[in-house]
Amino acid sequence: MDTVTQMAPGDSLLCRVRQWAAVIKQIRSYSGTTNKTQVSAVWRHGWIDHITSKMMTNALEAGVAAVGYEKLGIKKGEIGTHSIRSGAAMATYLGECPVYTIIMIGRWSGGTEDGARRREKVFWVANPVQAGGER
């Protein structure tokens, strides 16, 4: 697997490392937590509870139902927790981040090819004119 590095964004709100540290700090502030406490932990009703993928899916489906198919073009049964990851990748792409970088940072699978071959292939698909192909 390739090593992928990123520059710190300079804004602590956008820094994944600082945000992850804030999550851990918040969880560790709950009474009874240890280094083994899962990151799904939240403090609710005076005790530690855990957010499940089903809870997240239900929240996403409720949001889709509230906004409606007409505006979103998807039905509530067509969304799930993977949609969060896909949406983040799309937002990054719309922010003009190179596709091969999104693939590496997101650890998206590219099949059985090695990393260099996969990046080359993705670059060609995303940038056919620069890669010598046709539009």
GROMACS .gro file of C-alpha atoms in nm:
model
  135
    1MET     CA    1   0.000   0.000   0.000
    2ASP     CA    2   0.126   0.348  -0.087
    3THR     CA    3   0.200   0.598   0.186
    4VAL     CA    4  -0.011   0.909   0.140
    5THR     CA    5   0.081   1.231   0.315
    6GLN     CA    6  -0.105   1.560   0.330
    7MET     CA    7  -0.006   1.908   0.434
    8ALA     CA    8  -0.172   2.042   0.748
    9PRO     CA    9  -0.447   2.278   0.633
   10GLY     CA   10  -0.355   2.556   0.877
   11ASP     CA   11  -0.713   2.568   1.006
   12SER     CA   12  -0.774   2.343   1.307
   13LEU     CA   13  -1.136   2.295   1.201
   14LEU     CA   14  -1.019   2.137   0.874
   15CYS     CA   15  -0.732   1.938   1.025
   16ARG     CA   16  -0.830   1.569   1.050
   17VAL     CA   17  -0.565   1.498   1.312
   18ARG     CA   18  -0.684   1.778   1.540
   19GLN     CA   19  -1.048   1.683   1.488
   20TRP     CA   20  -0.977   1.318   1.568
   21ALA     CA   21  -0.786   1.425   1.880
   22ALA     CA   22  -1.089   1.635   1.982
   23VAL     CA   23  -1.317   1.331   1.943
   24ILE     CA   24  -1.087   1.118   2.160
   25LYS     CA   25  -1.057   1.397   2.419
   26GLN     CA   26  -1.437   1.428   2.434
   27ILE     CA   27  -1.485   1.053   2.475
   28ARG     CA   28  -1.214   1.036   2.743
   29SER     CA   29  -1.397   1.310   2.936
   30TYR     CA   30  -1.688   1.069   2.995
   31SER     CA   31  -1.688   0.896   3.331
   32GLY     CA   32  -1.573   0.535   3.309
   33THR     CA   33  -1.394   0.552   2.973
   34THR     CA   34  -1.055   0.397   2.907
   35ASN     CA   35  -0.813   0.369   2.615
   36LYS     CA   36  -1.027   0.074   2.502
   37THR     CA   37  -1.350   0.277   2.473
   38GLN     CA   38  -1.477   0.274   2.115
   39VAL     CA   39  -1.509   0.598   1.919
   40SER     CA   40  -1.879   0.534   1.871
   41ALA     CA   41  -1.927   0.628   2.238
   42VAL     CA   42  -2.154   0.917   2.333
   43TRP     CA   43  -2.275   1.034   2.673
   44ARG     CA   44  -2.657   1.010   2.683
   45HIS     CA   45  -2.899   1.000   2.972
   46GLY     CA   46  -2.621   0.973   3.231
   47TRP     CA   47  -2.431   0.680   3.078
   48ILE     CA   48  -2.218   0.580   2.782
   49ASP     CA   49  -2.413   0.473   2.477
   50HIS     CA   50  -2.285   0.383   2.129
   51ILE     CA   51  -2.395   0.514   1.792
   52THR     CA   52  -2.454   0.219   1.559
   53SER     CA   53  -2.449   0.206   1.182
   54LYS     CA   54  -2.824   0.135   1.193
   55MET     CA   55  -2.877   0.459   1.388
   56MET     CA   56  -2.675   0.649   1.128
   57THR     CA   57  -2.867   0.486   0.842
   58ASN     CA   58  -3.198   0.575   1.008
   59ALA     CA   59  -3.086   0.939   1.046
   60LEU     CA   60  -2.973   0.956   0.682
   61GLU     CA   61  -3.299   0.800   0.562
   62ALA     CA   62  -3.502   1.044   0.774
   63GLY     CA   63  -3.309   1.333   0.619
   64VAL     CA   64  -3.373   1.205   0.266
   65ALA     CA   65  -3.743   1.154   0.346
   66ALA     CA   66  -3.768   1.506   0.492
   67VAL     CA   67  -3.608   1.675   0.190
   68GLY     CA   68  -3.784   1.451  -0.060
   69TYR     CA   69  -3.713   1.251  -0.373
   70GLU     CA   70  -3.806   1.543  -0.598
   71LYS     CA   71  -3.516   1.756  -0.468
   72LEU     CA   72  -3.255   1.485  -0.408
   73GLY     CA   73  -3.333   1.232  -0.678
   74ILE     CA   74  -3.285   0.941  -0.437
   75LYS     CA   75  -3.522   0.741  -0.220
   76LYS     CA   76  -3.461   0.680   0.147
   77GLY     CA   77  -3.383   0.312   0.087
   78GLU     CA   78  -3.101   0.411  -0.150
   79ILE     CA   79  -2.885   0.580   0.113
   80GLY     CA   80  -2.661   0.433   0.380
   81THR     CA   81  -2.344   0.495   0.575
   82HIS     CA   82  -2.127   0.446   0.264
   83SER     CA   83  -2.304   0.751   0.121
   84ILE     CA   84  -2.114   0.965   0.372
   85ARG     CA   85  -1.783   0.843   0.232
   86SER     CA   86  -1.899   0.878  -0.129
   87GLY     CA   87  -2.028   1.228  -0.059
   88ALA     CA   88  -1.697   1.331   0.096
   89ALA     CA   89  -1.512   1.199  -0.208
   90MET     CA   90  -1.744   1.393  -0.441
   91ALA     CA   91  -1.704   1.714  -0.239
   92THR     CA   92  -1.326   1.671  -0.255
   93TYR     CA   93  -1.345   1.616  -0.631
   94LEU     CA   94  -1.564   1.926  -0.675
   95GLY     CA   95  -1.295   2.112  -0.478
   96GLU     CA   96  -1.062   2.019  -0.767
   97CYS     CA   97  -0.850   1.764  -0.583
   98PRO     CA   98  -0.690   1.518  -0.828
   99VAL     CA   99  -0.884   1.192  -0.859
  100TYR     CA  100  -0.580   0.973  -0.790
  101THR     CA  101  -0.525   1.163  -0.463
  102ILE     CA  102  -0.886   1.106  -0.358
  103ILE     CA  103  -0.844   0.736  -0.433
  104MET     CA  104  -0.528   0.710  -0.224
  105ILE     CA  105  -0.649   0.924   0.068
  106GLY     CA  106  -0.982   0.743   0.079
  107ARG     CA  107  -0.815   0.404   0.030
  108TRP     CA  108  -1.058   0.330  -0.251
  109SER     CA  109  -0.991  -0.004  -0.412
  110GLY     CA  110  -0.858  -0.003  -0.763
  111GLY     CA  111  -0.852  -0.376  -0.821
  112THR     CA  112  -0.540  -0.590  -0.813
  113GLU     CA  113  -0.309  -0.349  -0.995
  114ASP     CA  114  -0.025  -0.195  -0.798
  115GLY     CA  115  -0.058   0.166  -0.680
  116ALA     CA  116   0.150   0.328  -0.956
  117ARG     CA  117  -0.044   0.153  -1.232
  118ARG     CA  118  -0.374   0.242  -1.067
  119ARG     CA  119  -0.278   0.612  -1.038
  120GLU     CA  120  -0.172   0.617  -1.403
  121LYS     CA  121  -0.500   0.462  -1.512
  122VAL     CA  122  -0.711   0.697  -1.300
  123PHE     CA  123  -0.515   1.000  -1.424
  124TRP     CA  124  -0.586   0.901  -1.784
  125VAL     CA  125  -0.958   0.856  -1.719
  126ALA     CA  126  -0.985   1.184  -1.527
  127ASN     CA  127  -0.757   1.385  -1.760
  128PRO     CA  128  -0.781   1.234  -2.110
  129VAL     CA  129  -0.652   1.542  -2.293
  130GLN     CA  130  -0.345   1.582  -2.067
  131ALA     CA  131  -0.277   1.209  -2.093
  132GLY     CA  132  -0.280   1.225  -2.474
  133GLY     CA  133  -0.628   1.086  -2.524
  134GLU     CA  134  -0.938   1.232  -2.683
  135ARG     CA  135  -1.214   1.428  -2.517
   0.00000   0.00000   0.00000
